[in-house]
Structure formats: C-alpha cells, structure tokens
Coordinates of C-alpha atoms in Angstrom, one line a residue:
X1 CA -66.2 -77.8 -12.0
X2 CA -64.4 -80.8 -11.1
X3 CA -61.1 -79.6 -9.7
X4 CA -57.4 -81.3 -10.0
X5 CA -56.6 -83.9 -8.1
X6 CA -53.2 -81.1 -7.0
X7 CA -55.6 -78.1 -6.6
X8 CA -58.0 -80.9 -4.0
X9 CA -54.9 -81.9 -1.5
X10 CA -54.0 -78.2 -1.5
X11 CA -57.7 -77.0 -0.6
X12 CA -57.7 -79.9 1.6
X13 CA -54.9 -78.8 3.6
X14 CA -55.7 -75.8 3.8
X15 CA -58.5 -76.1 5.4
X16 CA -56.6 -78.5 7.5
X17 CA -54.3 -76.3 8.5
X18 CA -57.2 -73.0 9.6
X19 CA -59.0 -76.2 11.7
X20 CA -56.4 -76.9 13.1
X21 CA -54.9 -72.8 14.0
X22 CA -58.4 -72.5 15.2
X23 CA -57.9 -75.5 17.1
X24 CA -55.1 -73.8 19.0
X25 CA -55.6 -70.8 19.1
X26 CA -59.4 -72.0 21.0
X27 CA -57.0 -73.7 23.7
X28 CA -57.1 -72.4 26.7
X29 CA -53.0 -72.4 29.5
X30 CA -53.4 -74.1 32.3
X31 CA -54.3 -71.6 35.1
X32 CA -54.3 -71.5 38.5
X33 CA -57.0 -69.8 41.1
X34 CA -56.3 -68.5 44.5
X35 CA -58.5 -65.9 47.1
X36 CA -56.6 -62.7 46.0
X37 CA -56.7 -61.5 50.2
X38 CA -56.2 -64.9 51.8
X39 CA -55.4 -63.3 55.0
X40 CA -58.9 -61.8 55.2
X41 CA -60.3 -58.9 53.2
X42 CA -60.2 -55.8 54.7
X43 CA -63.9 -54.8 56.1
X44 CA -65.4 -57.7 54.2
X45 CA -66.2 -60.9 56.8
X46 CA -68.6 -62.8 54.8
X47 CA -67.5 -65.6 52.3
X48 CA -70.1 -65.8 50.1
X49 CA -70.2 -65.4 45.7
X50 CA -69.4 -62.4 45.0
X51 CA -67.6 -61.4 49.2
X52 CA -64.3 -63.2 48.0
X53 CA -62.4 -62.1 45.0
X54 CA -59.7 -63.7 43.0
X55 CA -57.3 -64.2 41.1
X56 CA -56.3 -66.9 38.0
X57 CA -53.5 -67.3 37.0
X58 CA -52.1 -68.1 34.1
X59 CA -47.7 -68.5 33.6
X60 CA -46.0 -68.8 31.0
X61 CA -43.2 -71.2 29.9
X62 CA -40.6 -69.0 30.0
X63 CA -36.4 -70.2 31.0
X64 CA -36.1 -66.8 32.7
X65 CA -38.4 -63.7 34.1
X66 CA -41.2 -63.2 31.6
X67 CA -43.2 -59.4 31.9
X68 CA -47.0 -60.1 33.1
X69 CA -50.7 -58.3 33.2
X70 CA -52.9 -58.3 35.3
X71 CA -56.7 -58.3 33.1
X72 CA -60.1 -56.7 34.4
X73 CA -62.8 -57.7 32.5
X74 CA -66.2 -55.3 32.3
X75 CA -69.5 -55.6 33.3
X76 CA -70.8 -51.8 34.2
X77 CA -69.2 -52.4 37.7
X78 CA -72.5 -54.8 38.0
X79 CA -70.8 -58.5 36.2
X80 CA -67.8 -59.8 34.8
X81 CA -67.2 -60.3 30.6
X82 CA -65.4 -63.3 32.1
X83 CA -65.2 -64.6 28.3
X84 CA -64.2 -62.6 26.2
X85 CA -62.8 -60.0 27.9
X86 CA -60.8 -62.2 30.4
X87 CA -60.1 -66.1 29.8
X88 CA -59.4 -64.8 25.7
X89 CA -56.9 -62.5 26.6
X90 CA -55.0 -65.0 29.4
X91 CA -54.5 -67.0 25.9
X92 CA -53.6 -64.1 24.0
X93 CA -51.1 -62.6 26.7
X94 CA -50.0 -66.5 26.7
X95 CA -49.2 -67.1 23.5
X96 CA -46.9 -63.7 23.5
X97 CA -44.9 -65.3 26.4
X98 CA -46.2 -63.8 29.0
X99 CA -48.0 -64.6 32.1
X100 CA -51.0 -63.4 33.6
X101 CA -53.8 -63.1 36.0
X102 CA -57.8 -61.6 35.5
X103 CA -59.1 -60.0 39.3
X104 CA -62.7 -60.4 39.5
X105 CA -63.3 -58.2 41.8
X106 CA -65.8 -57.1 44.4
X107 CA -68.3 -55.2 42.8
X108 CA -72.1 -54.1 43.1
X109 CA -73.7 -57.5 42.1
X110 CA -73.0 -60.3 44.2
X111 CA -71.7 -60.1 47.8
X112 CA -72.1 -58.2 50.8
X113 CA -75.9 -60.2 51.3
X114 CA -77.2 -58.6 47.9
X115 CA -75.7 -55.1 48.4
X116 CA -72.8 -55.3 46.0
X117 CA -69.7 -53.5 46.7
X118 CA -68.8 -49.6 45.3
X119 CA -65.3 -47.5 45.9
X120 CA -63.0 -48.3 47.2
X121 CA -63.6 -51.8 47.4
X122 CA -62.4 -52.5 42.9
X123 CA -60.0 -50.2 43.8
X124 CA -58.5 -52.2 45.8
X125 CA -58.2 -55.2 45.0
X126 CA -56.9 -54.5 41.6
X127 CA -54.5 -52.7 42.9
X128 CA -53.8 -55.5 45.6
X129 CA -53.4 -57.3 42.2
X130 CA -50.7 -55.5 40.7
X131 CA -49.3 -55.7 44.2
X132 CA -49.4 -59.7 44.2
X133 CA -48.2 -59.6 41.7
X134 CA -44.9 -58.0 42.2
X135 CA -44.4 -59.3 45.5
X136 CA -44.6 -63.2 43.8
X137 CA -42.3 -62.4 41.1
X138 CA -39.6 -64.8 42.4
X139 CA -41.5 -67.3 42.5
X140 CA -44.6 -66.8 39.3
X141 CA -41.1 -66.8 37.3
X142 CA -41.8 -62.2 36.7
X143 CA -39.7 -60.3 36.4
X144 CA -41.4 -57.4 38.7
X145 CA -40.6 -53.9 36.4
X146 CA -42.6 -55.1 33.8
X147 CA -46.0 -55.4 35.3
X148 CA -48.5 -53.9 33.2
X149 CA -52.6 -53.8 34.0
X150 CA -55.7 -53.9 30.9
X151 CA -59.1 -53.0 31.1
X152 CA -62.4 -53.0 28.9
X153 CA -65.2 -50.8 29.7
X154 CA -65.9 -51.1 33.1
X155 CA -63.2 -53.1 34.4
X156 CA -61.1 -49.8 31.9
X157 CA -62.2 -47.3 33.8
X158 CA -60.6 -49.4 37.0
X159 CA -57.8 -50.3 34.9
X160 CA -57.4 -46.1 34.3
X161 CA -58.0 -45.9 38.5
X162 CA -54.7 -48.0 39.1
X163 CA -52.8 -46.5 36.6
X164 CA -53.7 -42.8 38.2
X165 CA -54.0 -43.9 41.7
X166 CA -50.5 -46.1 43.1
X167 CA -51.4 -47.9 47.0
X168 CA -47.3 -47.4 47.8
X169 CA -45.0 -49.7 48.9
X170 CA -44.6 -49.3 52.8
X171 CA -41.7 -51.8 54.1
X172 CA -42.5 -52.2 57.8
X173 CA -45.6 -53.3 56.7
X174 CA -46.0 -56.9 57.9
X175 CA -48.0 -57.9 54.7
X176 CA -45.7 -58.9 52.0
X177 CA -47.9 -57.8 49.2
X178 CA -48.3 -54.2 50.9
X179 CA -43.3 -53.5 51.3
X180 CA -44.0 -53.2 47.2
X181 CA -46.1 -50.5 44.9
X182 CA -48.8 -51.0 43.3
X183 CA -48.2 -48.9 40.1
X184 CA -48.1 -50.4 37.4
X185 CA -45.2 -50.2 34.2
X186 CA -48.2 -50.0 31.4
X187 CA -51.6 -49.4 31.1
X188 CA -54.1 -50.6 27.8
X189 CA -57.3 -49.4 27.5
X190 CA -59.6 -50.9 25.3
X191 CA -63.0 -49.0 24.9
X192 CA -62.6 -47.6 28.6
X193 CA -65.2 -45.3 30.8
X194 CA -62.9 -42.9 31.4
X195 CA -64.9 -39.8 32.1
X196 CA -67.0 -39.7 35.0
X197 CA -69.4 -37.0 36.0
X198 CA -69.8 -35.8 31.9
X199 CA -72.4 -35.6 29.2
X200 CA -70.2 -39.4 27.2
X201 CA -70.5 -40.8 30.8
X202 CA -71.4 -44.3 30.8
X203 CA -74.4 -43.7 33.8
X204 CA -74.4 -47.6 34.4
X205 CA -70.8 -48.2 36.1
X206 CA -71.1 -44.9 37.7
X207 CA -73.8 -45.2 39.6
X208 CA -72.4 -49.6 40.2
X209 CA -69.5 -47.9 41.2
X210 CA -70.3 -44.7 43.6
X211 CA -74.1 -45.1 43.8
X212 CA -76.9 -42.1 42.9
X213 CA -75.8 -39.4 44.4
X214 CA -71.4 -39.1 44.6
X215 CA -69.8 -36.2 46.6
X216 CA -68.5 -33.9 43.7
X217 CA -65.0 -34.4 45.4
X218 CA -65.0 -37.7 44.8
X219 CA -66.9 -37.8 41.6
X220 CA -63.6 -35.6 40.3
X221 CA -61.4 -38.4 42.0
X222 CA -62.0 -40.4 39.8
X223 CA -62.8 -38.7 36.4
X224 CA -59.2 -40.2 35.5
X225 CA -58.4 -38.2 32.4
X226 CA -58.0 -35.4 35.3
X227 CA -56.2 -37.6 37.2
X228 CA -53.5 -37.8 34.8
X229 CA -49.9 -37.3 35.6
X230 CA -46.5 -38.0 34.7
X231 CA -46.1 -41.1 37.2
X232 CA -49.3 -42.3 34.8
X233 CA -47.3 -45.4 32.8
X234 CA -47.0 -45.6 29.3
X235 CA -50.8 -46.1 27.9
X236 CA -52.0 -48.1 25.0
X237 CA -55.7 -47.2 23.7
X238 CA -58.3 -48.8 21.6
X239 CA -61.8 -47.5 20.7
X240 CA -64.1 -47.0 17.7
X241 CA -66.7 -44.5 16.8
X242 CA -69.5 -46.5 16.3
X243 CA -69.6 -46.6 20.3
X244 CA -71.9 -45.7 20.9
X245 CA -72.2 -47.0 25.0
X246 CA -69.0 -45.9 26.0
X247 CA -68.1 -42.5 23.9
X248 CA -64.6 -42.5 22.0
X249 CA -64.5 -39.3 23.7
X250 CA -63.4 -40.7 27.3
X251 CA -60.2 -42.4 25.3
X252 CA -60.0 -38.7 23.6
X253 CA -59.6 -37.0 26.5
X254 CA -57.1 -39.4 28.0
X255 CA -54.5 -38.9 25.3
X256 CA -55.2 -35.7 25.9
X257 CA -53.6 -36.2 29.0
X258 CA -50.8 -38.4 28.5
X259 CA -49.6 -36.2 26.4
X260 CA -50.1 -33.6 27.7
X261 CA -48.1 -35.1 31.2
X262 CA -45.9 -36.5 28.8
X263 CA -46.9 -39.9 29.1
X264 CA -46.0 -41.6 26.7
X265 CA -49.6 -42.7 25.0
X266 CA -50.1 -44.9 21.6
X267 CA -54.3 -45.1 20.8
X268 CA -55.8 -46.6 17.6
X269 CA -59.3 -45.1 16.4
X270 CA -61.1 -47.0 13.9
X271 CA -64.7 -46.5 13.2
X272 CA -66.6 -49.6 12.9
X273 CA -67.4 -51.9 15.4
X274 CA -69.8 -51.7 18.5
X275 CA -69.1 -51.6 22.0
X276 CA -67.3 -55.1 24.4
X277 CA -65.1 -55.9 20.7
X278 CA -62.8 -57.9 22.4
X279 CA -59.8 -59.4 20.1
X280 CA -62.2 -57.9 17.1
X281 CA -61.8 -61.3 15.8
X282 CA -64.7 -60.8 13.5
X283 CA -64.5 -56.7 12.2
X284 CA -62.8 -55.8 9.7
X285 CA -60.5 -52.7 10.8
X286 CA -60.5 -52.8 14.2
X287 CA -58.8 -56.6 13.8
X288 CA -56.1 -54.7 13.7
X289 CA -56.1 -53.4 17.3
X290 CA -54.1 -57.1 18.5
X291 CA -51.4 -56.8 16.3
X292 CA -50.9 -53.4 16.9
X293 CA -50.7 -53.9 20.9
X294 CA -48.5 -56.7 20.7
X295 CA -45.9 -54.6 18.6
X296 CA -46.3 -51.8 21.3
X297 CA -45.5 -54.0 23.7
X298 CA -42.7 -55.4 22.1
X299 CA -41.2 -51.6 21.1
X300 CA -41.9 -51.0 25.6
X301 CA -39.6 -54.5 26.0
X302 CA -42.5 -56.6 27.6
X303 CA -43.2 -58.9 24.7
X304 CA -39.3 -60.8 23.1
X305 CA -39.4 -59.9 19.6

C-alpha cells in the first residue's frame, strides 16, 4: 500500500528528528583530564598504568555557578566501566546544566607493580575528587555548596563510603584542597554494593577492596548501611529486583538506615533489568529512573526547573 505524499513527508521528518536526537545524545561534551594528586599520591611512588588516578572534568556552560557531581564508575573494585557508567553520565549531567568529574580511583586491578590497591586508596581518591571540585569552585564555575557524588555497583559502594566517611577540612594545610570538607551535598546510588560481610554481599567487590580475610572491625566500618548518620547527605537509590549480581537488599537496608536517621531519601525499585543498567535506555520500567532522578535533583535545587 502506497502512503499519501503528506504521510510520506511526515514519516521522513519523524525519522530525521529521531536520528538527529540520537546523534545529539551520543555526542560527548568537551572534557579535560588531569591527575587527581598533582603533587604526589600519599604512599605511592609508582607512575605506571593504574598508579595515577585522574579526574576527567566536563564543565557546564553557564553564566552563573552550577551544581557538580563526581562520577564513580563500577567494576567490582577491579576495573572501571568508563562507558555506560562514566562518559554517558558526564554527557547526561551536562545536558542538565551540571558540571561533572569522572574519578578513575585506584583499585585492585592495574598498578602497584601488579598488586593493585585496596582500602583506603579508593576512598582517599573519591574524597579527594570532591574536595578538588570544592576547592576549585571559582575556577570551575561551580557552587561549592552543590557538589554531589554518583556511583554504580562497586562504585556505588565507594559513593556510599564517602557519603558516610568524611575527610574534614584542615584549614592549616598547605594543600588548598585539604582545606575544604569532602562531605558531598547529595548522593546517588545505582544498583550499589552497600553491605559487606552479609549473605547478599557482592563477594568479588569485597575481596578486591579488603582482601580474603579482612579484620572484622574493618569489614564492619565499610558495611555502609550501618554507617549512615544524620550527616549523610540527601540520597537517591535505584535498583531492580532481577539484579542477581548485587541483590536489591543492599539498597533496601541503606534506605531504611536513611529513614531511621532522618536523612532525606528517595528510592525507586523496578522489577525488570539485570545488573549494570546504566541509563537503562532499553529496559521498560527501569528506563524511567533518569527522569525521576532529574526531578529529584531539581527539587534539591541542583538543576534548574
């Protein structure tokens, strides 16, 4: 059946618009990469692949200071999922008028002559990333009181760690970055590894972070649902029931801890979708979470309505 000329023209325009929108979405905004510890990393003298954590900074275009977020990709503390949990989110935040910095924190992968890095190296790097954005707020056109953090899977555990363990400001430090606090102003946890030492713990992430037989007190200190306090920043959680790699119990316990400590918290759970969804563009139901998160950020005053 031949379509009338008008319908043919409309179909062509719809296809053209869809194609153009996908191209725009796929485009990555300009960014700069710089070392996280330019004056030297505490306790590290090596400079090989994996030894030097970096910040990949994407600045929003604005006449006034914007909110910003540190992005912590997942990867089981053994790698970085830089695509769907890194650069795609830098572009997403940029589209909302927010600046971002992907932090390639040290982990149990490359580096340290092949031995890798466990705790506290990832935490130190993530704390430093937040402090860097805050200390350089004027230079980067960032509001120092609107700096948050987002993490995925094991990166979500790291996100929850820096949301419950803070590097306090040291005003006497010679390093200007250490003169400001690492406490984030908001926290976004996506299908995050949150519980350690529990039946629903992601064992690979725990092993990479803490080794085979961690001390009980160290394990307990990084079981982050038990570390939530009134100082924990406003939190957004996203998870799916079908996630068998990191069970939804991780998010449920963290949510309950936030409620108990009167931390503003919002959680969205979906049935469908396996682990590592990122923006979940192809999963019905779960693909609603980015819009819900954007609405939450707007209510917090991080994004303009």
